[in-house]
Short mmCIF file of N, CA and C in Angstrom, two decimals:
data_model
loop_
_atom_site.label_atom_id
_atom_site.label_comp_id
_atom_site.label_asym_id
_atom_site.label_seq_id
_atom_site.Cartn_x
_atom_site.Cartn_y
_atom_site.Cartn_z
N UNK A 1 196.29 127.18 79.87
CA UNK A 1 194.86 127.42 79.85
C UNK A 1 194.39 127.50 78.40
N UNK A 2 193.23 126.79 78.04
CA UNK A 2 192.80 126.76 77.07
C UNK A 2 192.08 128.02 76.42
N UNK A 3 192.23 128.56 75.27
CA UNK A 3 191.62 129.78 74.61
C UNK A 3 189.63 129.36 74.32
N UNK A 4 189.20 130.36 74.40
CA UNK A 4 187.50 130.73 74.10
C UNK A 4 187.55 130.87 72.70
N UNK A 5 186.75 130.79 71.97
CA UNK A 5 186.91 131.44 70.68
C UNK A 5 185.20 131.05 70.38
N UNK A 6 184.88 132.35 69.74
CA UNK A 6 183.38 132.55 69.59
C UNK A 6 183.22 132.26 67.63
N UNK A 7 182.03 131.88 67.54
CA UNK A 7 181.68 132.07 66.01
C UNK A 7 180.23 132.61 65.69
N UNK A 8 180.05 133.34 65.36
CA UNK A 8 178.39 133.92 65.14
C UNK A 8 177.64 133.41 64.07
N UNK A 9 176.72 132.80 63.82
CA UNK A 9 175.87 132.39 62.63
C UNK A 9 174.61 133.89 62.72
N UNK A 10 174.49 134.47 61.18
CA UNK A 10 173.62 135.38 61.08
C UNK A 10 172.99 134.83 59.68
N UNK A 11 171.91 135.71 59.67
CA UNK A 11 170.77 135.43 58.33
C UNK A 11 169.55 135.38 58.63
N UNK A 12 168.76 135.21 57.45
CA UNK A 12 167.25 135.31 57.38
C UNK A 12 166.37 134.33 58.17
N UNK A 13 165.45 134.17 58.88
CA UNK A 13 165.10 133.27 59.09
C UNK A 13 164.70 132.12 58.58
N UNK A 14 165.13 130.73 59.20
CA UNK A 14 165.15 129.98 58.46
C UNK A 14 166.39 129.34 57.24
N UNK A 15 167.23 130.18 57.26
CA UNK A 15 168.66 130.13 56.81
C UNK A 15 169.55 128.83 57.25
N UNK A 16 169.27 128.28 58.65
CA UNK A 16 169.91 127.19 58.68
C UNK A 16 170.72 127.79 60.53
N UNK A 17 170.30 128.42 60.84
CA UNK A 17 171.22 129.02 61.96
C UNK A 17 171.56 127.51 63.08
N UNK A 18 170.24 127.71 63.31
CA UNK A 18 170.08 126.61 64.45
C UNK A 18 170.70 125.38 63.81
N UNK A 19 170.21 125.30 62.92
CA UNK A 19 170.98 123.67 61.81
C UNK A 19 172.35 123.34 62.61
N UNK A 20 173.28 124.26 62.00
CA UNK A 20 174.58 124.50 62.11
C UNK A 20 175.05 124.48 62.99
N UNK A 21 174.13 125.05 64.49
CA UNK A 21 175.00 125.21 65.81
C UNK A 21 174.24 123.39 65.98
N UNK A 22 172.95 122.92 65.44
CA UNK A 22 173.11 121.31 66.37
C UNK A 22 174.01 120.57 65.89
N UNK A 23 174.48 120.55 64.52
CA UNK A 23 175.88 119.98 63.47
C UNK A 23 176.88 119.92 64.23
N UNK A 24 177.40 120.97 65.11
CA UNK A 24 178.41 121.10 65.53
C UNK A 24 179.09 121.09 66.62
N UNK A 25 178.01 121.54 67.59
CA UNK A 25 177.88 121.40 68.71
C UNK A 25 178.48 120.14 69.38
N UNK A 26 178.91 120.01 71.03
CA UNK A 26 179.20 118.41 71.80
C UNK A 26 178.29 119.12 72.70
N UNK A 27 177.54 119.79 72.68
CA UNK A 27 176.80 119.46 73.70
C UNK A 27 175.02 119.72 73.52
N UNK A 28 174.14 119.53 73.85
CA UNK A 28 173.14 119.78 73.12
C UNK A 28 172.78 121.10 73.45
N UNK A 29 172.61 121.78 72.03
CA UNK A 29 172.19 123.04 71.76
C UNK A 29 170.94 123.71 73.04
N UNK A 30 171.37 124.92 73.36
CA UNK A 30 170.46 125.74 74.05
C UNK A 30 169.74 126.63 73.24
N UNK A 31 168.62 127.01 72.78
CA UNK A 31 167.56 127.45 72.02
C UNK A 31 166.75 127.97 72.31
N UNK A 32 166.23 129.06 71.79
CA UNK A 32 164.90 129.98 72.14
C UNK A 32 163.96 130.14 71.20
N UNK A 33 163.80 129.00 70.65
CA UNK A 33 162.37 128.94 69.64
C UNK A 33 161.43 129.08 69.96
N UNK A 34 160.65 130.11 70.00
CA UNK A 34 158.96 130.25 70.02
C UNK A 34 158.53 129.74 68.70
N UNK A 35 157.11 129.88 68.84
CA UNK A 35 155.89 130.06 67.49
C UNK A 35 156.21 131.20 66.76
N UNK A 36 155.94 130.90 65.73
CA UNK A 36 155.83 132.16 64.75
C UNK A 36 154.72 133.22 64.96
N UNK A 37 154.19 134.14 65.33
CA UNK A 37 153.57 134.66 64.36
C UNK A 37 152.74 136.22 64.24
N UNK A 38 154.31 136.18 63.27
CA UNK A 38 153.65 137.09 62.49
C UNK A 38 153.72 136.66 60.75
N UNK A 39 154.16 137.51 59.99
CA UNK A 39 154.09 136.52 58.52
C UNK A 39 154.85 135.67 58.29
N UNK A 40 156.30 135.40 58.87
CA UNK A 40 156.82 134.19 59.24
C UNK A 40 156.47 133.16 59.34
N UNK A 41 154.87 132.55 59.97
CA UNK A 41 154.66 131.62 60.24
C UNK A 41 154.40 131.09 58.89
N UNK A 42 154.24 131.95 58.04
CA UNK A 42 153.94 131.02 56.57
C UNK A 42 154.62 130.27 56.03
N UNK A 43 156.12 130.72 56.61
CA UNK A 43 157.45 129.79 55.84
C UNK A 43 157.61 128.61 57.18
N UNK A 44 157.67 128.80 58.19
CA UNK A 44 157.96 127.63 59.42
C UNK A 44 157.00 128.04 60.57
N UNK A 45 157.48 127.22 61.34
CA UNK A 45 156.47 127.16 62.75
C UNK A 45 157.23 127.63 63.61
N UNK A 46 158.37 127.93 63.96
CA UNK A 46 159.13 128.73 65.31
C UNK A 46 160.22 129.27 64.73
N UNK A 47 160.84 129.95 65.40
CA UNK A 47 161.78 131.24 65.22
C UNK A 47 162.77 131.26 66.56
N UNK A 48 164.11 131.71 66.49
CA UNK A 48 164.82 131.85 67.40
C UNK A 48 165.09 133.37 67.99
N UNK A 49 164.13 133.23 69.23
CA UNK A 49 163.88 134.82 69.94
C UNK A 49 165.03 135.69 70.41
N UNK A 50 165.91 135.08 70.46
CA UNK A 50 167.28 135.30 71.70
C UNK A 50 168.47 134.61 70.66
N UNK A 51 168.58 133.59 70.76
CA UNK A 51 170.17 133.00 70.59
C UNK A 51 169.76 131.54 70.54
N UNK A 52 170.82 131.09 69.72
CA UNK A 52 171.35 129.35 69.96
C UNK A 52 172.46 129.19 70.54
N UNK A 53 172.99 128.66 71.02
CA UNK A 53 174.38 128.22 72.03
C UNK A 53 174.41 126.84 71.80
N UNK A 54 175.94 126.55 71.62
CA UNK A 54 176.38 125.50 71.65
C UNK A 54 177.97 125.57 72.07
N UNK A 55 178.65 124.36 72.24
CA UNK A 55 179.79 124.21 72.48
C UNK A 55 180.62 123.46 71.42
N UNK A 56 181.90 123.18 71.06
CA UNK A 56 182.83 122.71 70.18
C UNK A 56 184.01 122.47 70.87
N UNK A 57 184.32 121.50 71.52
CA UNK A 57 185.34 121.14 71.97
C UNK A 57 186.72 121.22 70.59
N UNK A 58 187.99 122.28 70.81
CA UNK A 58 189.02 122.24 69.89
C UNK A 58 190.46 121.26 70.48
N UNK A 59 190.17 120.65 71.43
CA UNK A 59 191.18 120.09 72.02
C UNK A 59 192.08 121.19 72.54
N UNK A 60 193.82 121.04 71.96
CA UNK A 60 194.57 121.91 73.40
C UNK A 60 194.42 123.38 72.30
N UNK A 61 193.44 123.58 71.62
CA UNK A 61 193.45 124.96 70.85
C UNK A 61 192.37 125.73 71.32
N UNK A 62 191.69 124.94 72.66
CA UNK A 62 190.45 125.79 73.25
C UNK A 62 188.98 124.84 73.12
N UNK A 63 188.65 125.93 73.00
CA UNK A 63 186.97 125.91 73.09
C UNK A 63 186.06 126.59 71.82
N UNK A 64 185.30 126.28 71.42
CA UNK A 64 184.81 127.33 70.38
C UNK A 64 183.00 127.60 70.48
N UNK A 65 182.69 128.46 71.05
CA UNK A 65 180.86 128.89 71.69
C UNK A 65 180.36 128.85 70.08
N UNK A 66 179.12 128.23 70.20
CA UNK A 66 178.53 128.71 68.54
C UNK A 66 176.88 129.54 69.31
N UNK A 67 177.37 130.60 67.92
CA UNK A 67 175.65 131.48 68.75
C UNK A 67 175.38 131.53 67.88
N UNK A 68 174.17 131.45 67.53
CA UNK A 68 173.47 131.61 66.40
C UNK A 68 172.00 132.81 66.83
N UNK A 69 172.58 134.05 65.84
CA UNK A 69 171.29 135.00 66.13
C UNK A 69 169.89 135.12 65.34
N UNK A 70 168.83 135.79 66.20
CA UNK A 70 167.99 135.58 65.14
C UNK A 70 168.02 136.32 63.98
N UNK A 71 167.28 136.22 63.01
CA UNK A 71 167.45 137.06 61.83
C UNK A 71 166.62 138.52 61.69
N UNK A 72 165.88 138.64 62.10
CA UNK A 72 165.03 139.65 62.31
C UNK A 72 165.77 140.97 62.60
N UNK A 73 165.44 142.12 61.99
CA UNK A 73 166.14 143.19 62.44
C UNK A 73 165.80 143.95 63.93
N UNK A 74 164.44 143.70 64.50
CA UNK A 74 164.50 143.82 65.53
C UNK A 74 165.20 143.12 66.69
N UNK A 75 166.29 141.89 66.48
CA UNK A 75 166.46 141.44 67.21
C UNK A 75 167.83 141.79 67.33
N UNK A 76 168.61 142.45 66.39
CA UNK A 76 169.89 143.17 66.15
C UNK A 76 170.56 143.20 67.18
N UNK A 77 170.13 144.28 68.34
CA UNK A 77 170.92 144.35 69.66
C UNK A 77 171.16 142.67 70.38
N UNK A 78 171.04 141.77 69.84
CA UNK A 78 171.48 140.13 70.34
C UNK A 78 173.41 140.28 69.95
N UNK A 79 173.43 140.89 68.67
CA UNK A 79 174.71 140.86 68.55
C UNK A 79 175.49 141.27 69.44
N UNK A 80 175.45 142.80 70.24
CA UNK A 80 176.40 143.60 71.06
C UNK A 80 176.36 142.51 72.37
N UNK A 81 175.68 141.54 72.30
CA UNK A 81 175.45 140.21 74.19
C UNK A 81 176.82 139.62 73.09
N UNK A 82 176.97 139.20 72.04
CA UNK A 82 177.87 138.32 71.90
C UNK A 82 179.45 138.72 71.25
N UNK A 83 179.58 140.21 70.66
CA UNK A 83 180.48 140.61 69.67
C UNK A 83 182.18 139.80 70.52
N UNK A 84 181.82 140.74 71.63
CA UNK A 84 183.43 140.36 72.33
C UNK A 84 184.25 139.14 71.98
N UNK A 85 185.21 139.09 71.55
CA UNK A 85 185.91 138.12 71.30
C UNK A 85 185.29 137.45 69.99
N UNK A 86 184.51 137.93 69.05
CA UNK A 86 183.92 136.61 68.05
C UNK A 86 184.95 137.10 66.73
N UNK A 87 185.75 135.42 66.49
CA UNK A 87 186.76 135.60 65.65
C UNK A 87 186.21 135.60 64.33
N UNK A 88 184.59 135.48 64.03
CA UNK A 88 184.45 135.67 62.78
C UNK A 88 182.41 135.31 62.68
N UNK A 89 182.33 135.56 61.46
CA UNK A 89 180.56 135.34 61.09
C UNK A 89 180.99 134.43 60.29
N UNK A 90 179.23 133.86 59.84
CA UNK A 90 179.02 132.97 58.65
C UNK A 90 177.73 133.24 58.88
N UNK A 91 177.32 134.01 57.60
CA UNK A 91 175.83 134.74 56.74
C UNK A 91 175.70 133.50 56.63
N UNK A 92 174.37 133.22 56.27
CA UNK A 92 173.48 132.02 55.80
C UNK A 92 172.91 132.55 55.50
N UNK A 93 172.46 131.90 53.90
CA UNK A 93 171.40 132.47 53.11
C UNK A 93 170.73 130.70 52.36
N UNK A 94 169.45 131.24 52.51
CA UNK A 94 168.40 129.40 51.78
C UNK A 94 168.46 129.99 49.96
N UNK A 95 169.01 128.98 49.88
CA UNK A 95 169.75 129.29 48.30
C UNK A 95 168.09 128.52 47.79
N UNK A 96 167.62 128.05 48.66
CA UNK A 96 166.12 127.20 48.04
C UNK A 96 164.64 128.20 48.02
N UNK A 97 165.09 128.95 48.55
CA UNK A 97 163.88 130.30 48.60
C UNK A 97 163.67 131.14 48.07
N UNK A 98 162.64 131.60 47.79
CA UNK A 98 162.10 132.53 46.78
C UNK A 98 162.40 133.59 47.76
N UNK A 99 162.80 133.34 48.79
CA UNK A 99 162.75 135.06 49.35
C UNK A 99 164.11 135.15 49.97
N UNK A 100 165.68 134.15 49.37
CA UNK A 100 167.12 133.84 49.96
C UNK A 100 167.27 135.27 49.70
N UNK A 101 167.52 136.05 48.65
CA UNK A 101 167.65 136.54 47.93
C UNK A 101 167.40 138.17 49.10
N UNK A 102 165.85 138.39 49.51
CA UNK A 102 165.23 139.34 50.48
C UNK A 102 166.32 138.89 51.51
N UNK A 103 166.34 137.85 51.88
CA UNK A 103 166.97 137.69 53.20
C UNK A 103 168.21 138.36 53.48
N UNK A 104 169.13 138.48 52.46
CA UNK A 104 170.35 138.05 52.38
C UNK A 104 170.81 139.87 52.71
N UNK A 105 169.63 140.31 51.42
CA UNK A 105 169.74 141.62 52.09
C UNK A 105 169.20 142.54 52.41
N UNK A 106 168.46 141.95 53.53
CA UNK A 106 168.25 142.28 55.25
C UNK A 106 169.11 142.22 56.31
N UNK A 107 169.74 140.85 55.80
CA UNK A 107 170.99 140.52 56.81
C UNK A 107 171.90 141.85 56.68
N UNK A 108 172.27 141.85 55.31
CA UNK A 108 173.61 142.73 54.81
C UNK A 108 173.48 144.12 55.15
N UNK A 109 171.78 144.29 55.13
CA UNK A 109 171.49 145.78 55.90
C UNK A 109 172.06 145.66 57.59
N UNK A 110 171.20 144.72 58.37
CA UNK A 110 171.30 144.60 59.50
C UNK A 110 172.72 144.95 60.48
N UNK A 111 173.59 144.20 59.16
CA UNK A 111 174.90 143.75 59.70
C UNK A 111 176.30 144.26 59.64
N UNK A 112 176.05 145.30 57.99
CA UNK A 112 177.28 145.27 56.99
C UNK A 112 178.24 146.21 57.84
N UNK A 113 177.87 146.85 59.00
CA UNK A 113 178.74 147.44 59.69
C UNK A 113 179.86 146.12 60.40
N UNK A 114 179.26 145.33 61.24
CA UNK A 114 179.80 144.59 62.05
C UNK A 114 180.55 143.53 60.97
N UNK A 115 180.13 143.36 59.86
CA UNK A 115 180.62 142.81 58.51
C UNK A 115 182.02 143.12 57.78
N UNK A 116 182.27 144.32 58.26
CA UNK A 116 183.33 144.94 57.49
C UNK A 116 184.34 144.98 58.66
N UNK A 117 184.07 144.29 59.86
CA UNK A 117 185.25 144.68 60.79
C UNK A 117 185.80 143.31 61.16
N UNK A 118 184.68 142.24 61.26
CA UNK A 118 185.27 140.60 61.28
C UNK A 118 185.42 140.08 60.05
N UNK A 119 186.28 138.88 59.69
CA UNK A 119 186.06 138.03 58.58
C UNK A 119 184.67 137.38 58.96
N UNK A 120 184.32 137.04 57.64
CA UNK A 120 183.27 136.58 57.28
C UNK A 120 182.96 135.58 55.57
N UNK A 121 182.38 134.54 55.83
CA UNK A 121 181.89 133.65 54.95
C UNK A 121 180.41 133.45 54.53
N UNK A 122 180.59 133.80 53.23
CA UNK A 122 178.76 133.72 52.84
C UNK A 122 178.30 132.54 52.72
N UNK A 123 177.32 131.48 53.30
CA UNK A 123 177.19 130.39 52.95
C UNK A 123 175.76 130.49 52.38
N UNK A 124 175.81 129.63 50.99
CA UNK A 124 174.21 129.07 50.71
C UNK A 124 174.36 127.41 51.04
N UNK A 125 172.86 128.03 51.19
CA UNK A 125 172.41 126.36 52.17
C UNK A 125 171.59 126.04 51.95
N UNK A 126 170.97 125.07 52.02
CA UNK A 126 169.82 124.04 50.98
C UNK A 126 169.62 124.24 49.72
N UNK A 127 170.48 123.66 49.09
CA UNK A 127 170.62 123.44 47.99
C UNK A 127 171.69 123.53 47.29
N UNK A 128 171.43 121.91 47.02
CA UNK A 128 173.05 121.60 46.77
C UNK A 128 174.06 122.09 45.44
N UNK A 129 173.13 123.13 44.21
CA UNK A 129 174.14 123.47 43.26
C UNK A 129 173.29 124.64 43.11
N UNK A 130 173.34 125.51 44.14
CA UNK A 130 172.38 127.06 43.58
C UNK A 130 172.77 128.02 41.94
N UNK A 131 172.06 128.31 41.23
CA UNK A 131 171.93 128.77 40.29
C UNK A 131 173.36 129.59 39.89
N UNK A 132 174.08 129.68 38.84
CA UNK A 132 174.91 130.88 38.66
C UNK A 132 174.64 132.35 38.76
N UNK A 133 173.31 132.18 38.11
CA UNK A 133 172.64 133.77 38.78
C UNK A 133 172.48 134.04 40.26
N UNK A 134 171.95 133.17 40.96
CA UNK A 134 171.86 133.28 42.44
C UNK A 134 172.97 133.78 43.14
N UNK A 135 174.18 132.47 42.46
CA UNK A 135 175.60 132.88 43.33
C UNK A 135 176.12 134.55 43.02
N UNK A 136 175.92 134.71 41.54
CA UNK A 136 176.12 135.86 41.30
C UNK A 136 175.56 137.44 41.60
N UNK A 137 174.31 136.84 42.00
CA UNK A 137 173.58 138.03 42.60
C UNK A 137 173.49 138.40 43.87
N UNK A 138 174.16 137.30 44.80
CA UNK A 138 174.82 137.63 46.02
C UNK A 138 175.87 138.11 46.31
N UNK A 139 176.99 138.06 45.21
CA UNK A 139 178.26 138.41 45.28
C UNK A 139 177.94 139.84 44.92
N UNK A 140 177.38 140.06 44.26
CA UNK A 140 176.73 141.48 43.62
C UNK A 140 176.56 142.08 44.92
N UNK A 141 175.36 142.05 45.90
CA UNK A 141 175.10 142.14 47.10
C UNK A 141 175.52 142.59 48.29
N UNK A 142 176.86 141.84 47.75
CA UNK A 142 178.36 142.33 49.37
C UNK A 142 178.96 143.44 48.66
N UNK A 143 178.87 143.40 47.02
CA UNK A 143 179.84 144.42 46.22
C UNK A 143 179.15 146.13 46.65
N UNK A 144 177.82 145.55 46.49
CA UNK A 144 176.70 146.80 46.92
C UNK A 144 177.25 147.45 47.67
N UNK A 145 177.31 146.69 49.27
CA UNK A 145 177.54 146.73 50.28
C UNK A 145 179.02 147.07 51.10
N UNK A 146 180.18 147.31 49.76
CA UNK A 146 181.40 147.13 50.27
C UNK A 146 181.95 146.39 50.79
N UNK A 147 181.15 145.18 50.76
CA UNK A 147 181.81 143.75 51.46
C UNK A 147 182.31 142.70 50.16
N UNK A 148 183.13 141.73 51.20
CA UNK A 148 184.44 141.06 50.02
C UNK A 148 184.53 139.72 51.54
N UNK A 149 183.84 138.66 50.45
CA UNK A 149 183.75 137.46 51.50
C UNK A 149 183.99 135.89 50.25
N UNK A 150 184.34 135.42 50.65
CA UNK A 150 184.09 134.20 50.27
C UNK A 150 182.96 132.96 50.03
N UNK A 151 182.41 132.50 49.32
CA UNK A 151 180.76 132.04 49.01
C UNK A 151 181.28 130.67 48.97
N UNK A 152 180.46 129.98 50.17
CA UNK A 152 180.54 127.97 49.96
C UNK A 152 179.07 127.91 49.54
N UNK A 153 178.71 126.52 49.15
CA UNK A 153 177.71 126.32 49.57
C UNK A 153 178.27 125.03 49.83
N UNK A 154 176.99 125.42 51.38
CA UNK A 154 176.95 124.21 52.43
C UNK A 154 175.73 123.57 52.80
N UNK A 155 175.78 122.10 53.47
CA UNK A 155 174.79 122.04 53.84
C UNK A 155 174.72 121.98 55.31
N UNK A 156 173.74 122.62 55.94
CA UNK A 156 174.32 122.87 57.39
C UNK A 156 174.25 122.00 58.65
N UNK A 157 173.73 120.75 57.85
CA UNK A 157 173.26 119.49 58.89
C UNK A 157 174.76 118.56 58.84
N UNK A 158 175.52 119.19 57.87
CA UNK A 158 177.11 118.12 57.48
C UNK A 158 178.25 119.11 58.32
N UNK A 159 178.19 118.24 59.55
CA UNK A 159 179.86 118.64 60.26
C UNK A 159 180.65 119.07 59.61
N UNK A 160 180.95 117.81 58.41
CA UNK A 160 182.51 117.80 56.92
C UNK A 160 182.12 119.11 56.70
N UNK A 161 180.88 119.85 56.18
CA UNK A 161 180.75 121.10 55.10
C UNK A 161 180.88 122.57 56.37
N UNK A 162 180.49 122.07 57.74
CA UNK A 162 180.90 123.42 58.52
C UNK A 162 182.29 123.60 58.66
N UNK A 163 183.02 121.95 59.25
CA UNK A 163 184.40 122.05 59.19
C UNK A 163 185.38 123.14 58.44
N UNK A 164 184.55 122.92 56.92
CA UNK A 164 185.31 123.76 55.74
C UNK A 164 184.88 124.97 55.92
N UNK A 165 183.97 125.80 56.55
CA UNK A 165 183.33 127.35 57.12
C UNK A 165 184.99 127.39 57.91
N UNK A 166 184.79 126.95 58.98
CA UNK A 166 185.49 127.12 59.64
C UNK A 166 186.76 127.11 59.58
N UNK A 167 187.57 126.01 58.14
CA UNK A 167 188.83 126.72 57.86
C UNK A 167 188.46 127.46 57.44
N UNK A 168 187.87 127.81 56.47
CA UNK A 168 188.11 129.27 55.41
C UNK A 168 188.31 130.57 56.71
N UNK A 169 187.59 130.55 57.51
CA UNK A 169 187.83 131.47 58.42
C UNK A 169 188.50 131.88 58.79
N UNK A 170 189.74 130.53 59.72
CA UNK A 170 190.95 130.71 60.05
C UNK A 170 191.67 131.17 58.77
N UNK A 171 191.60 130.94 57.97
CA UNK A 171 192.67 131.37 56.79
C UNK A 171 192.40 133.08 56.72
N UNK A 172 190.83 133.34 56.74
CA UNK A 172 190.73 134.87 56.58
C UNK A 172 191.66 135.47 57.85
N UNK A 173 191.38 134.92 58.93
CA UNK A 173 191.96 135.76 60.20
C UNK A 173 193.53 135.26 59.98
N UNK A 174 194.13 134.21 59.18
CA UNK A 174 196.01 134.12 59.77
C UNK A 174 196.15 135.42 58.29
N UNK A 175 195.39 135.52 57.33
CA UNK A 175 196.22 136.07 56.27
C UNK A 175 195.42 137.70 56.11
N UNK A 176 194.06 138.14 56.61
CA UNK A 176 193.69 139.45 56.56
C UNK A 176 194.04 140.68 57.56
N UNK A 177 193.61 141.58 57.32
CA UNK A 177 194.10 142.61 58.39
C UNK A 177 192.85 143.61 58.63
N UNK A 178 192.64 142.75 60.28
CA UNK A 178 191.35 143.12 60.61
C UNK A 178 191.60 144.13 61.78
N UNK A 179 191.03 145.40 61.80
CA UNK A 179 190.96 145.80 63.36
C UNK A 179 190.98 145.61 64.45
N UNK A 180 191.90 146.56 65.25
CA UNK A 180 191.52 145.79 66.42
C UNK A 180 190.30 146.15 66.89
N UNK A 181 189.27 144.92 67.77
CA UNK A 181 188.48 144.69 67.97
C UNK A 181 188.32 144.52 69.58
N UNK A 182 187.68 145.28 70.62
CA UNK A 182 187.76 144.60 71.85
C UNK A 182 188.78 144.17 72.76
N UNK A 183 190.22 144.75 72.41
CA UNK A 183 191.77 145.09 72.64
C UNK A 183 191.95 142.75 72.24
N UNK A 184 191.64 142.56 70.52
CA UNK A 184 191.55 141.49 70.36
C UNK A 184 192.72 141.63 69.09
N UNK A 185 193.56 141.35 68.11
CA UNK A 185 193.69 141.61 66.86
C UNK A 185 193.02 140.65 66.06
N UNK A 186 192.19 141.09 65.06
CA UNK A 186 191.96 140.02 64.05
C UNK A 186 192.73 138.88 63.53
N UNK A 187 194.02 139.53 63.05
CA UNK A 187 194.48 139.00 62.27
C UNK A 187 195.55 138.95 62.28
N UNK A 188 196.12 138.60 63.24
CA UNK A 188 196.98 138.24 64.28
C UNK A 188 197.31 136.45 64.86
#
């Protein structure tokens, strides 16, 4: 029998969530985009209320669900519908925004609990060589925060650049030592 294996996309809105789960996905993405609006609507026109879902066929290594949550801190409790079994995150932050920066930590507020117990990968996204200050002021960010992650930047519409999320991941879970989680071992 083939194994489940979950991956969570978190971040600001507009970060690339949804991007990433249609990139990757074999099957077409399930989505809960409304309209924007409240001040949101100034940066885009819809928002993901609930979740993205997708599927990833791994051949005889399983299955892999992609959820992608919304970013909003009211929407927080979306995480505890998906934690069970999720072998890891990937933060997204818009390395192209004047407000990546706010986002990133909102997320890190939102999250840094559930942060410190899975591996996790920081990705910036749109934009393909973000600033040394930028990169650096995110790494700053997790340091704030007691978090210790690894920083790509990706772009989240390129399979090739999630592919590489997704080793780095496995490498965090064969070589870190994560809690047990959900009678799951991390890192194991």
């Amino acid at each position: 029998m083939n194994a489940c294996h979950k991956l969570v996309f978190i971040g600001e809105p507009g970060a690339g969530k949804t991007t990433c789960i249609a990139a990757l996905s074999d099957i077409a993405p399930v989505t809960t985009d409304v309209g924007c609006t409240d001040d949101l609507a100034r940066r885009k026109a819809s928002t993901t209320v609930a979740l993205d879902y997708g599927e990833m066929d791994l051949g005889e290594q399983g299955m892999l669900r992609l959820y992608g949550l919304p970013g909003q801190e009211r929407f927080r409790f979306m995480f505890d519908v998906v934690r069970d079994g999720a072998m890891g995150l990937v933060v997204l932050v818009d390395a192209a925004s004047a407000q990546g920066l706010d986002g990133l930590a909102g997320t890190l507020a939102t999250y840094a609990d559930e942060l410190r117990q899975r591996p996790f990968v920081l990705c910036l996204n749109k934009h393909p060589d973000p600033p040394m200050a930028f990169r650096e002021r995110c790494m700053a960010m997790l340091r704030d925060q007691g978090l210790v992650a690894p920083l790509l930047v990706i772009d989240a519409r390129s399979r090739s650049d999630l592919a590489q999320v997704f080793r780095m991941l496995c490498l965090l879970l064969d070589h870190g030592d994560y809690p047990v989680l959900d009678g799951e071992r991390g890192g194991a």
